[in-house]
C-alpha cells in the first residue's frame, strides 16, 4: 500500500464530516406491492428483535447497517460497508419524486421500482421510469409476487439465486418468461437490465431482483443490491458536513394541533436546529421563517393522543423530520427547504427560487389549467400533457380555488375551459364558481387516467361537432 493510501485510510470521518444514510424511494404501478414490500422490510427488521433495529422518522424508516446485515444474512457483511444503513421513504408512489436528485440535491438517492411479475409493465411503471430517466436516479427492479408463479417452491431465507436454480423446470420456465419480458421492457425504455446476479456494474445496468414481498423471499438480495450500489457508486455523494446548513425537500404540508401548519421534510444534507432561519418553497414564492420546533414521532404514541411527538434540538441528514414554524401555510409539497446559516438570507432565497424554477412547465397563451398536490406531480402532469400535445395555460400546486375557475373561464375555446386536478381537493367556494361557469373539472389520482379522461372529452366534442 502506498503512503497516500495509508493516509486516506487513516483519516476517519470527523465530527462534522460524515457519511449519511442513502435515501431509498419505492415506486411502481398501483397494486404491484409497494406498500407490502415496505411493510415487510420494516416488519422483518423489527422481528430481528434488537431494540434500535429500526428508527421511525417522520415519513421515513431508518434501517441501520447492523439490521440490514441481520436481514440479508451472508449477503451483507457489515465490515464491507461504511455507510450507516438505508433510509426508506414511507410513502410509496411518485407524486413527490420528480424532484429526486435535482441539482445534486436528493429527495431520494436510489429507487426500487416494484413490478408485479405476472402483470408486467403498466402505465405507472412507465411514469416511474420516465422520472428516473430524467433525474438520472439509479434504481433496482423488484420483480414481485414470485410466490404466485405456479409450481414455485419457496425457499425462505436463502439467496434468491439458489432458490431460483432449485425450482422445477416448469416453475422456472414460467417465471423466466415473465422476468425476460420485464427485462425486454426495460430495454425498450433504454435501460440495459438483467437478473441481478448477472450484473457486473450496477451503475450501467439495472439489476432485476425476483422476490416476494409477501413471503420475504428475495428481500435479502434486494437489500444487498441496494447496499452494494450505494457503497460502490454513491459513497461520495453521501459525504456531508453534518454541522453545515441543512438542505431537504418538503414531503407534505400538514396542520397539527398546537403547532399550526407544519412541514414534513426529508433532510438530505447538513443539519437543522431549533431557532434556525429557514427558506421554504411556497405556492407564492419562498417563505422565510424560523424553526419553532423539530418533531419526531413518539414511539408507541396513540394516533389520537395529544403527545404524538417528541421535540429534538437538532436533526442531522439523512432524516425525516417535522418542522413547526410560523407562516408555513403556503409551503408546497415537493419544494426545497434550506437552512440559512453561513450565507446571507438573500443568497439562500435565490437558491430556493432557482430550484423552484427548475420545475419545467411550458405554458401557452391558450390552454388548460392544471392543479396538482406536489411540485413533482405537477411536473409529471406537465410532461404527460406535453406528450399528449395539450397546451397548458397555468400550472400550480394546490387545491382547486375560485381563482382557477376564473382563469380557466377566460379561455376562448371550450376545450380549454378546463381544469385538470391531480390528487387535489376542490375548495367549497370553487364548487360554487364551477356550477355557475362553463368550466369543466376533471380530477383523478392517476396521471394517465386523468389525461385519458380529458382526451375522451375532446373526442366526444369533436364527434358532436361533425
Ligand atoms: P401497492 O398499491 O403497490 O402499494 O400494492 P400493495 O402493497 O397494496 O399490494 C397490492 C396487493 O397485492 C395486496 O393485496 C397485497 O397483499 C398483494 N401482494 C403484494 N405483494 C405480494 C406478493 O409478493 N405476493 C402475493 N401473493 N401478493 C402480494
GROMACS .gro file of C-alpha atoms and ligand atoms in nm:
model
  494
    1UNK     CA    1   0.000   0.000   0.000
    2UNK     CA    2   0.136   0.346  -0.087
    3UNK     CA    3   0.172   0.625   0.167
    4UNK     CA    4  -0.118   0.816   0.020
    5UNK     CA    5  -0.345   0.515   0.052
    6UNK     CA    6  -0.243   0.476   0.412
    7UNK     CA    7  -0.317   0.841   0.476
    8UNK     CA    8  -0.654   0.817   0.317
    9UNK     CA    9  -0.738   0.511   0.524
   10UNK     CA   10  -0.615   0.677   0.840
   11UNK     CA   11  -0.840   0.982   0.813
   12UNK     CA   12  -1.166   0.881   0.973
   13UNK     CA   13  -1.481   1.084   0.934
   14UNK     CA   14  -1.452   1.377   1.174
   15UNK     CA   15  -1.734   1.505   1.393
   16UNK     CA   16  -1.859   1.742   1.126
   17UNK     CA   17  -1.778   1.520   0.830
   18UNK     CA   18  -1.984   1.210   0.796
   19UNK     CA   19  -2.129   0.959   0.555
   20UNK     CA   20  -2.502   0.987   0.558
   21UNK     CA   21  -2.755   0.712   0.504
   22UNK     CA   22  -2.866   0.665   0.141
   23UNK     CA   23  -3.233   0.752   0.090
   24UNK     CA   24  -3.447   0.493  -0.089
   25UNK     CA   25  -3.784   0.554  -0.255
   26UNK     CA   26  -4.028   0.286  -0.367
   27UNK     CA   27  -4.210   0.346  -0.697
   28UNK     CA   28  -4.429   0.143  -0.930
   29UNK     CA   29  -4.781   0.074  -1.054
   30UNK     CA   30  -5.075   0.061  -0.815
   31UNK     CA   31  -5.127  -0.284  -0.655
   32UNK     CA   32  -4.788  -0.416  -0.763
   33UNK     CA   33  -4.684  -0.441  -0.397
   34UNK     CA   34  -4.503  -0.122  -0.290
   35UNK     CA   35  -4.677  -0.098   0.047
   36UNK     CA   36  -4.640  -0.469   0.117
   37UNK     CA   37  -4.268  -0.450   0.041
   38UNK     CA   38  -4.211  -0.154   0.275
   39UNK     CA   39  -4.418  -0.321   0.548
   40UNK     CA   40  -4.224  -0.642   0.508
   41UNK     CA   41  -3.887  -0.466   0.530
   42UNK     CA   42  -3.998  -0.273   0.842
   43UNK     CA   43  -4.163  -0.581   0.993
   44UNK     CA   44  -3.873  -0.818   0.944
   45UNK     CA   45  -3.631  -0.556   1.070
   46UNK     CA   46  -3.831  -0.525   1.390
   47UNK     CA   47  -3.870  -0.901   1.429
   48UNK     CA   48  -3.491  -0.927   1.423
   49UNK     CA   49  -3.567  -0.836   1.780
   50UNK     CA   50  -3.298  -0.595   1.892
   51UNK     CA   51  -3.402  -0.260   2.033
   52UNK     CA   52  -3.297   0.000   1.780
   53UNK     CA   53  -3.349  -0.242   1.492
   54UNK     CA   54  -3.513   0.044   1.308
   55UNK     CA   55  -3.582   0.410   1.384
   56UNK     CA   56  -3.912   0.556   1.283
   57UNK     CA   57  -3.870   0.906   1.143
   58UNK     CA   58  -4.134   1.141   1.011
   59UNK     CA   59  -4.217   1.000   0.667
   60UNK     CA   60  -3.927   0.756   0.665
   61UNK     CA   61  -3.780   0.449   0.832
   62UNK     CA   62  -3.410   0.418   0.909
   63UNK     CA   63  -3.268   0.065   0.898
   64UNK     CA   64  -2.914   0.063   1.041
   65UNK     CA   65  -2.638  -0.140   0.875
   66UNK     CA   66  -2.642  -0.396   1.159
   67UNK     CA   67  -3.008  -0.470   1.096
   68UNK     CA   68  -2.970  -0.472   0.718
   69UNK     CA   69  -2.692  -0.724   0.765
   70UNK     CA   70  -2.900  -0.942   1.000
   71UNK     CA   71  -3.183  -0.939   0.749
   72UNK     CA   72  -2.961  -1.007   0.449
   73UNK     CA   73  -2.764  -1.285   0.616
   74UNK     CA   74  -2.446  -1.379   0.434
   75UNK     CA   75  -2.517  -1.128   0.155
   76UNK     CA   76  -2.428  -0.815   0.357
   77UNK     CA   77  -2.121  -0.832   0.579
   78UNK     CA   78  -2.104  -0.520   0.797
   79UNK     CA   79  -1.725  -0.500   0.764
   80UNK     CA   80  -1.758  -0.441   0.389
   81UNK     CA   81  -1.954  -0.121   0.435
   82UNK     CA   82  -1.901   0.216   0.593
   83UNK     CA   83  -2.239   0.361   0.500
   84UNK     CA   84  -2.465   0.365   0.808
   85UNK     CA   85  -2.764   0.176   0.661
   86UNK     CA   86  -3.066   0.266   0.449
   87UNK     CA   87  -3.343   0.523   0.493
   88UNK     CA   88  -3.669   0.417   0.329
   89UNK     CA   89  -3.926   0.683   0.244
   90UNK     CA   90  -4.255   0.552   0.383
   91UNK     CA   91  -4.499   0.692   0.129
   92UNK     CA   92  -4.471   0.488  -0.188
   93UNK     CA   93  -4.564   0.631  -0.526
   94UNK     CA   94  -4.412   0.902  -0.730
   95UNK     CA   95  -4.613   1.214  -0.660
   96UNK     CA   96  -4.329   1.394  -0.496
   97UNK     CA   97  -4.040   1.217  -0.660
   98UNK     CA   98  -3.986   1.432  -0.967
   99UNK     CA   99  -3.762   1.643  -0.751
  100UNK     CA  100  -3.546   1.335  -0.690
  101UNK     CA  101  -3.184   1.445  -0.731
  102UNK     CA  102  -3.239   1.785  -0.884
  103UNK     CA  103  -2.916   1.986  -0.863
  104UNK     CA  104  -2.729   1.721  -0.671
  105UNK     CA  105  -2.990   1.751  -0.400
  106UNK     CA  106  -3.194   1.445  -0.337
  107UNK     CA  107  -3.532   1.353  -0.212
  108UNK     CA  108  -3.410   1.000  -0.275
  109UNK     CA  109  -3.077   0.865  -0.390
  110UNK     CA  110  -3.194   0.528  -0.514
  111UNK     CA  111  -3.530   0.390  -0.620
  112UNK     CA  112  -3.688   0.048  -0.608
  113UNK     CA  113  -3.929   0.004  -0.898
  114UNK     CA  114  -4.177  -0.265  -0.800
  115UNK     CA  115  -4.323  -0.464  -1.091
  116UNK     CA  116  -4.578  -0.742  -1.042
  117UNK     CA  117  -4.405  -1.026  -1.220
  118UNK     CA  118  -4.733  -1.157  -1.363
  119UNK     CA  119  -4.881  -0.821  -1.456
  120UNK     CA  120  -4.564  -0.677  -1.610
  121UNK     CA  121  -4.516  -0.316  -1.716
  122UNK     CA  122  -4.815  -0.086  -1.661
  123UNK     CA  123  -4.868   0.288  -1.717
  124UNK     CA  124  -4.739   0.391  -1.374
  125UNK     CA  125  -4.433   0.170  -1.420
  126UNK     CA  126  -4.355   0.375  -1.730
  127UNK     CA  127  -4.424   0.702  -1.547
  128UNK     CA  128  -4.183   0.599  -1.274
  129UNK     CA  129  -3.914   0.506  -1.527
  130UNK     CA  130  -3.959   0.842  -1.703
  131UNK     CA  131  -3.890   1.024  -1.378
  132UNK     CA  132  -3.587   0.808  -1.303
  133UNK     CA  133  -3.452   0.864  -1.652
  134UNK     CA  134  -3.498   1.240  -1.632
  135UNK     CA  135  -3.334   1.266  -1.292
  136UNK     CA  136  -3.062   1.007  -1.356
  137UNK     CA  137  -3.156   0.821  -1.040
  138UNK     CA  138  -3.010   0.470  -1.010
  139UNK     CA  139  -3.267   0.203  -0.944
  140UNK     CA  140  -3.331  -0.166  -0.891
  141UNK     CA  141  -3.634  -0.353  -1.018
  142UNK     CA  142  -3.815  -0.571  -0.766
  143UNK     CA  143  -3.994  -0.837  -0.975
  144UNK     CA  144  -4.257  -0.901  -0.710
  145UNK     CA  145  -4.506  -1.178  -0.630
  146UNK     CA  146  -4.289  -1.470  -0.745
  147UNK     CA  147  -4.477  -1.681  -0.488
  148UNK     CA  148  -4.774  -1.672  -0.725
  149UNK     CA  149  -4.581  -1.848  -1.002
  150UNK     CA  150  -4.746  -2.189  -1.041
  151UNK     CA  151  -4.521  -2.465  -0.909
  152UNK     CA  152  -4.289  -2.225  -0.725
  153UNK     CA  153  -4.136  -2.385  -0.420
  154UNK     CA  154  -4.048  -2.115  -0.167
  155UNK     CA  155  -3.706  -2.132  -0.001
  156UNK     CA  156  -3.740  -1.885   0.279
  157UNK     CA  157  -3.427  -1.705   0.385
  158UNK     CA  158  -3.179  -1.831   0.128
  159UNK     CA  159  -3.046  -1.606  -0.150
  160UNK     CA  160  -3.284  -1.599  -0.443
  161UNK     CA  161  -3.035  -1.722  -0.699
  162UNK     CA  162  -3.004  -2.061  -0.528
  163UNK     CA  163  -3.376  -2.076  -0.479
  164UNK     CA  164  -3.430  -1.988  -0.845
  165UNK     CA  165  -3.186  -2.257  -0.956
  166UNK     CA  166  -3.357  -2.520  -0.740
  167UNK     CA  167  -3.709  -2.473  -0.883
  168UNK     CA  168  -3.881  -2.729  -1.102
  169UNK     CA  169  -3.833  -2.674  -1.475
  170UNK     CA  170  -4.194  -2.575  -1.525
  171UNK     CA  171  -4.190  -2.321  -1.240
  172UNK     CA  172  -3.862  -2.179  -1.369
  173UNK     CA  173  -3.992  -2.167  -1.723
  174UNK     CA  174  -4.300  -1.968  -1.627
  175UNK     CA  175  -4.105  -1.729  -1.409
  176UNK     CA  176  -3.837  -1.683  -1.674
  177UNK     CA  177  -4.092  -1.592  -1.935
  178UNK     CA  178  -4.220  -1.311  -1.713
  179UNK     CA  179  -3.877  -1.199  -1.595
  180UNK     CA  180  -3.745  -1.177  -1.951
  181UNK     CA  181  -4.049  -0.980  -2.055
  182UNK     CA  182  -3.966  -0.727  -1.782
  183UNK     CA  183  -3.601  -0.720  -1.891
  184UNK     CA  184  -3.714  -0.668  -2.251
  185UNK     CA  185  -3.949  -0.387  -2.149
  186UNK     CA  186  -3.668  -0.217  -1.960
  187UNK     CA  187  -3.457  -0.240  -2.270
  188UNK     CA  188  -3.738  -0.080  -2.476
  189UNK     CA  189  -3.717   0.211  -2.233
  190UNK     CA  190  -3.344   0.242  -2.292
  191UNK     CA  191  -3.216   0.057  -1.984
  192UNK     CA  192  -2.988  -0.240  -2.014
  193UNK     CA  193  -3.103  -0.483  -1.749
  194UNK     CA  194  -3.051  -0.840  -1.632
  195UNK     CA  195  -3.115  -1.071  -1.339
  196UNK     CA  196  -2.916  -0.905  -1.064
  197UNK     CA  197  -2.663  -1.186  -1.014
  198UNK     CA  198  -2.557  -1.147  -1.377
  199UNK     CA  199  -2.499  -0.773  -1.342
  200UNK     CA  200  -2.138  -0.663  -1.304
  201UNK     CA  201  -2.179  -0.288  -1.292
  202UNK     CA  202  -2.494  -0.157  -1.125
  203UNK     CA  203  -2.426   0.193  -1.248
  204UNK     CA  204  -2.451   0.085  -1.611
  205UNK     CA  205  -2.703  -0.195  -1.577
  206UNK     CA  206  -3.028  -0.231  -1.395
  207UNK     CA  207  -3.047  -0.534  -1.168
  208UNK     CA  208  -3.374  -0.724  -1.155
  209UNK     CA  209  -3.440  -0.899  -0.822
  210UNK     CA  210  -3.712  -1.166  -0.827
  211UNK     CA  211  -3.882  -1.156  -0.487
  212UNK     CA  212  -4.199  -1.190  -0.289
  213UNK     CA  213  -4.296  -0.903  -0.063
  214UNK     CA  214  -4.546  -1.141   0.092
  215UNK     CA  215  -4.317  -1.429   0.193
  216UNK     CA  216  -3.997  -1.223   0.214
  217UNK     CA  217  -3.812  -1.441  -0.033
  218UNK     CA  218  -3.559  -1.233  -0.225
  219UNK     CA  219  -3.568  -0.936   0.014
  220UNK     CA  220  -3.217  -1.019   0.147
  221UNK     CA  221  -3.098  -0.995  -0.213
  222UNK     CA  222  -3.275  -0.664  -0.267
  223UNK     CA  223  -3.111  -0.519   0.045
  224UNK     CA  224  -2.771  -0.649  -0.067
  225UNK     CA  225  -2.809  -0.487  -0.409
  226UNK     CA  226  -2.918  -0.155  -0.252
  227UNK     CA  227  -2.623  -0.157  -0.011
  228UNK     CA  228  -2.372  -0.260  -0.278
  229UNK     CA  229  -2.498   0.001  -0.522
  230UNK     CA  230  -2.474   0.281  -0.266
  231UNK     CA  231  -2.140   0.175  -0.125
  232UNK     CA  232  -1.979   0.131  -0.463
  233UNK     CA  233  -2.119   0.411  -0.670
  234UNK     CA  234  -2.274   0.668  -0.441
  235UNK     CA  235  -2.038   0.692  -0.147
  236UNK     CA  236  -1.900   1.031  -0.249
  237UNK     CA  237  -2.248   1.176  -0.272
  238UNK     CA  238  -2.310   1.057   0.084
  239UNK     CA  239  -2.024   1.261   0.226
  240UNK     CA  240  -2.177   1.554   0.408
  241UNK     CA  241  -2.085   1.819   0.660
  242UNK     CA  242  -2.333   1.744   0.937
  243UNK     CA  243  -2.280   2.080   1.101
  244UNK     CA  244  -2.342   2.257   0.770
  245UNK     CA  245  -2.673   2.424   0.686
  246UNK     CA  246  -2.949   2.171   0.626
  247UNK     CA  247  -3.098   2.105   0.284
  248UNK     CA  248  -3.406   1.898   0.219
  249UNK     CA  249  -3.731   1.850   0.035
  250UNK     CA  250  -4.083   1.903   0.167
  251UNK     CA  251  -4.278   1.577   0.160
  252UNK     CA  252  -4.604   1.713   0.299
  253UNK     CA  253  -4.761   2.022   0.449
  254UNK     CA  254  -4.981   1.935   0.748
  255UNK     CA  255  -5.190   2.114   1.003
  256UNK     CA  256  -5.100   1.987   1.354
  257UNK     CA  257  -5.298   2.072   1.662
  258UNK     CA  258  -5.097   2.304   1.883
  259UNK     CA  259  -4.847   2.384   1.609
  260UNK     CA  260  -5.044   2.520   1.313
  261UNK     CA  261  -4.909   2.444   0.966
  262UNK     CA  262  -4.600   2.221   0.973
  263UNK     CA  263  -4.385   2.067   0.702
  264UNK     CA  264  -4.268   1.705   0.689
  265UNK     CA  265  -3.922   1.715   0.540
  266UNK     CA  266  -3.664   1.469   0.414
  267UNK     CA  267  -3.330   1.618   0.509
  268UNK     CA  268  -3.050   1.501   0.280
  269UNK     CA  269  -2.770   1.738   0.374
  270UNK     CA  270  -2.637   1.917   0.682
  271UNK     CA  271  -2.845   1.977   0.992
  272UNK     CA  272  -3.142   2.176   1.118
  273UNK     CA  273  -3.158   2.320   1.468
  274UNK     CA  274  -3.422   2.489   1.676
  275UNK     CA  275  -3.428   2.865   1.601
  276UNK     CA  276  -3.256   2.824   1.262
  277UNK     CA  277  -3.377   3.061   0.994
  278UNK     CA  278  -3.512   2.855   0.705
  279UNK     CA  279  -3.627   2.927   0.349
  280UNK     CA  280  -3.907   2.703   0.222
  281UNK     CA  281  -4.054   2.693  -0.129
  282UNK     CA  282  -4.414   2.812  -0.119
  283UNK     CA  283  -4.706   2.847  -0.357
  284UNK     CA  284  -4.643   3.221  -0.372
  285UNK     CA  285  -4.263   3.204  -0.369
  286UNK     CA  286  -4.001   3.144  -0.100
  287UNK     CA  287  -4.112   3.166   0.264
  288UNK     CA  288  -3.856   3.287   0.518
  289UNK     CA  289  -3.928   3.179   0.873
  290UNK     CA  290  -3.768   3.050   1.192
  291UNK     CA  291  -3.780   2.693   1.328
  292UNK     CA  292  -4.001   2.679   1.639
  293UNK     CA  293  -3.979   2.306   1.696
  294UNK     CA  294  -3.832   1.993   1.541
  295UNK     CA  295  -4.065   1.699   1.592
  296UNK     CA  296  -4.012   1.324   1.573
  297UNK     CA  297  -4.286   1.064   1.619
  298UNK     CA  298  -4.303   0.946   1.977
  299UNK     CA  299  -4.255   0.569   1.982
  300UNK     CA  300  -4.580   0.382   2.051
  301UNK     CA  301  -4.782   0.703   2.078
  302UNK     CA  302  -5.153   0.668   2.017
  303UNK     CA  303  -5.251   0.845   1.699
  304UNK     CA  304  -5.530   1.031   1.881
  305UNK     CA  305  -5.344   1.138   2.192
  306UNK     CA  306  -5.213   1.489   2.224
  307UNK     CA  307  -4.849   1.399   2.274
  308UNK     CA  308  -4.769   1.238   1.943
  309UNK     CA  309  -4.430   1.398   1.901
  310UNK     CA  310  -4.101   1.435   2.080
  311UNK     CA  311  -3.911   1.759   2.041
  312UNK     CA  312  -3.547   1.739   1.939
  313UNK     CA  313  -3.297   2.025   1.933
  314UNK     CA  314  -3.112   1.921   1.623
  315UNK     CA  315  -3.151   1.673   1.341
  316UNK     CA  316  -2.881   1.559   1.100
  317UNK     CA  317  -2.909   1.421   0.749
  318UNK     CA  318  -3.032   1.180   0.637
  319UNK     CA  319  -3.355   1.203   0.829
  320UNK     CA  320  -3.725   1.263   0.809
  321UNK     CA  321  -3.840   1.541   1.040
  322UNK     CA  322  -4.148   1.753   1.106
  323UNK     CA  323  -4.071   2.123   1.129
  324UNK     CA  324  -4.306   2.362   1.307
  325UNK     CA  325  -4.256   2.727   1.216
  326UNK     CA  326  -4.475   3.033   1.158
  327UNK     CA  327  -4.611   3.112   0.808
  328UNK     CA  328  -4.588   2.763   0.661
  329UNK     CA  329  -4.949   2.758   0.537
  330UNK     CA  330  -4.844   2.822   0.177
  331UNK     CA  331  -4.549   2.578   0.180
  332UNK     CA  332  -4.552   2.340  -0.113
  333UNK     CA  333  -4.504   1.964  -0.112
  334UNK     CA  334  -4.205   1.876  -0.330
  335UNK     CA  335  -4.043   2.215  -0.276
  336UNK     CA  336  -3.690   2.269  -0.143
  337UNK     CA  337  -3.613   2.376   0.212
  338UNK     CA  338  -3.281   2.534   0.311
  339UNK     CA  339  -3.129   2.646   0.639
  340UNK     CA  340  -2.971   2.992   0.642
  341UNK     CA  341  -2.651   2.964   0.841
  342UNK     CA  342  -2.321   3.070   0.689
  343UNK     CA  343  -2.463   3.251   0.388
  344UNK     CA  344  -2.686   3.553   0.356
  345UNK     CA  345  -3.063   3.516   0.354
  346UNK     CA  346  -3.073   3.669   0.002
  347UNK     CA  347  -2.839   3.405  -0.137
  348UNK     CA  348  -3.043   3.121   0.008
  349UNK     CA  349  -3.367   3.275  -0.119
  350UNK     CA  350  -3.211   3.294  -0.463
  351UNK     CA  351  -3.115   2.926  -0.444
  352UNK     CA  352  -3.465   2.819  -0.350
  353UNK     CA  353  -3.614   3.042  -0.620
  354UNK     CA  354  -3.395   2.895  -0.891
  355UNK     CA  355  -3.467   2.541  -0.775
  356UNK     CA  356  -3.837   2.611  -0.795
  357UNK     CA  357  -3.788   2.750  -1.145
  358UNK     CA  358  -3.625   2.423  -1.246
  359UNK     CA  359  -3.962   2.255  -1.246
  360UNK     CA  360  -4.023   2.276  -1.615
  361UNK     CA  361  -4.373   2.363  -1.718
  362UNK     CA  362  -4.415   2.513  -2.064
  363UNK     CA  363  -4.719   2.733  -2.065
  364UNK     CA  364  -4.904   2.884  -2.360
  365UNK     CA  365  -5.143   3.179  -2.402
  366UNK     CA  366  -5.433   2.945  -2.452
  367UNK     CA  367  -5.463   2.610  -2.277
  368UNK     CA  368  -5.593   2.420  -1.976
  369UNK     CA  369  -5.539   2.492  -1.606
  370UNK     CA  370  -5.352   2.221  -1.416
  371UNK     CA  371  -5.353   2.174  -1.038
  372UNK     CA  372  -5.157   1.903  -0.855
  373UNK     CA  373  -5.076   1.807  -0.498
  374UNK     CA  374  -4.697   1.839  -0.518
  375UNK     CA  375  -4.436   2.003  -0.738
  376UNK     CA  376  -4.325   1.659  -0.851
  377UNK     CA  377  -4.670   1.553  -0.961
  378UNK     CA  378  -4.722   1.891  -1.128
  379UNK     CA  379  -4.410   1.832  -1.333
  380UNK     CA  380  -4.515   1.477  -1.415
  381UNK     CA  381  -4.859   1.606  -1.523
  382UNK     CA  382  -4.700   1.875  -1.739
  383UNK     CA  383  -4.483   1.613  -1.909
  384UNK     CA  384  -4.778   1.381  -1.972
  385UNK     CA  385  -4.978   1.670  -2.124
  386UNK     CA  386  -4.685   1.776  -2.340
  387UNK     CA  387  -4.666   1.425  -2.477
  388UNK     CA  388  -5.040   1.434  -2.548
  389UNK     CA  389  -4.991   1.779  -2.711
  390UNK     CA  390  -5.229   1.950  -2.470
  391UNK     CA  391  -5.131   2.316  -2.412
  392UNK     CA  392  -5.120   2.448  -2.056
  393UNK     CA  393  -5.227   2.799  -1.963
  394UNK     CA  394  -5.139   2.774  -1.599
  395UNK     CA  395  -4.995   2.505  -1.370
  396UNK     CA  396  -4.989   2.531  -0.992
  397UNK     CA  397  -4.962   2.324  -0.677
  398UNK     CA  398  -5.268   2.333  -0.454
  399UNK     CA  399  -5.640   2.261  -0.432
  400UNK     CA  400  -5.879   2.393  -0.696
  401UNK     CA  401  -5.961   2.751  -0.593
  402UNK     CA  402  -6.211   3.010  -0.725
  403UNK     CA  403  -5.922   3.188  -0.899
  404UNK     CA  404  -5.853   2.875  -1.108
  405UNK     CA  405  -6.213   2.873  -1.228
  406UNK     CA  406  -6.184   3.241  -1.319
  407UNK     CA  407  -5.862   3.180  -1.512
  408UNK     CA  408  -5.999   2.873  -1.694
  409UNK     CA  409  -6.312   3.061  -1.797
  410UNK     CA  410  -6.102   3.320  -1.982
  411UNK     CA  411  -6.009   3.053  -2.241
  412UNK     CA  412  -6.154   3.116  -2.586
  413UNK     CA  413  -6.203   2.750  -2.682
  414UNK     CA  414  -6.438   2.526  -2.486
  415UNK     CA  415  -6.178   2.253  -2.483
  416UNK     CA  416  -5.953   2.486  -2.286
  417UNK     CA  417  -6.215   2.595  -2.037
  418UNK     CA  418  -6.091   2.303  -1.836
  419UNK     CA  419  -5.920   2.237  -1.502
  420UNK     CA  420  -5.726   1.913  -1.464
  421UNK     CA  421  -5.679   1.832  -1.094
  422UNK     CA  422  -5.434   1.562  -0.993
  423UNK     CA  423  -5.473   1.435  -0.634
  424UNK     CA  424  -5.627   1.763  -0.520
  425UNK     CA  425  -5.948   1.873  -0.348
  426UNK     CA  426  -6.189   2.144  -0.457
  427UNK     CA  427  -6.231   2.434  -0.217
  428UNK     CA  428  -6.600   2.484  -0.126
  429UNK     CA  429  -6.629   2.830  -0.283
  430UNK     CA  430  -6.470   2.696  -0.602
  431UNK     CA  431  -6.752   2.439  -0.622
  432UNK     CA  432  -6.999   2.727  -0.638
  433UNK     CA  433  -6.799   2.903  -0.907
  434UNK     CA  434  -6.779   2.582  -1.109
  435UNK     CA  435  -7.154   2.541  -1.103
  436UNK     CA  436  -7.221   2.883  -1.247
  437UNK     CA  437  -6.942   2.874  -1.508
  438UNK     CA  438  -6.878   2.679  -1.827
  439UNK     CA  439  -6.556   2.540  -1.685
  440UNK     CA  440  -6.521   2.162  -1.675
  441UNK     CA  441  -6.324   1.999  -1.395
  442UNK     CA  442  -6.156   1.660  -1.433
  443UNK     CA  443  -5.999   1.503  -1.128
  444UNK     CA  444  -5.808   1.179  -1.073
  445UNK     CA  445  -5.529   1.025  -0.867
  446UNK     CA  446  -5.364   0.854  -1.163
  447UNK     CA  447  -5.196   1.076  -1.423
  448UNK     CA  448  -5.258   0.867  -1.730
  449UNK     CA  449  -5.625   0.821  -1.638
  450UNK     CA  450  -5.667   1.195  -1.596
  451UNK     CA  451  -5.512   1.261  -1.937
  452UNK     CA  452  -5.730   0.987  -2.088
  453UNK     CA  453  -6.047   1.135  -1.938
  454UNK     CA  454  -5.959   1.470  -2.089
  455UNK     CA  455  -5.881   1.318  -2.429
  456UNK     CA  456  -6.215   1.135  -2.428
  457UNK     CA  457  -6.391   1.464  -2.359
  458UNK     CA  458  -6.214   1.623  -2.657
  459UNK     CA  459  -6.301   1.328  -2.882
  460UNK     CA  460  -6.665   1.344  -2.780
  461UNK     CA  461  -6.679   1.714  -2.853
  462UNK     CA  462  -6.524   1.664  -3.193
  463UNK     CA  463  -6.763   1.383  -3.277
  464UNK     CA  464  -7.056   1.601  -3.169
  465UNK     CA  465  -6.941   1.882  -3.396
  466UNK     CA  466  -6.913   1.663  -3.706
  467LIG     P1  467  -4.926  -0.101  -0.385
  467LIG     O1  468  -5.052  -0.040  -0.438
  467LIG     O2  469  -4.818  -0.106  -0.490
  467LIG     O3  470  -4.877  -0.041  -0.257
  467LIG     O4  471  -4.961  -0.257  -0.359
  467LIG     P2  472  -4.991  -0.333  -0.222
  467LIG     O5  473  -4.869  -0.349  -0.142
  467LIG     O6  474  -5.108  -0.268  -0.159
  467LIG     O7  475  -5.030  -0.478  -0.278
  467LIG     C1  476  -5.143  -0.499  -0.360
  467LIG     C2  477  -5.197  -0.639  -0.337
  467LIG     O8  478  -5.100  -0.735  -0.377
  467LIG     C3  479  -5.228  -0.669  -0.191
  467LIG     O9  480  -5.344  -0.746  -0.185
  467LIG     C4  481  -5.107  -0.748  -0.144
  467LIG    O10  482  -5.138  -0.835  -0.040
  467LIG     C5  483  -5.069  -0.823  -0.269
  467LIG     N1  484  -4.925  -0.855  -0.274
  467LIG     C6  485  -4.822  -0.768  -0.260
  467LIG     N2  486  -4.705  -0.831  -0.269
  467LIG     C7  487  -4.733  -0.962  -0.289
  467LIG     C8  488  -4.652  -1.081  -0.307
  467LIG    O11  489  -4.529  -1.079  -0.306
  467LIG     N3  490  -4.718  -1.199  -0.326
  467LIG     C9  491  -4.854  -1.206  -0.329
  467LIG     N4  492  -4.909  -1.325  -0.348
  467LIG     N5  493  -4.932  -1.097  -0.312
  467LIG    C10  494  -4.874  -0.977  -0.293
   0.00000   0.00000   0.00000
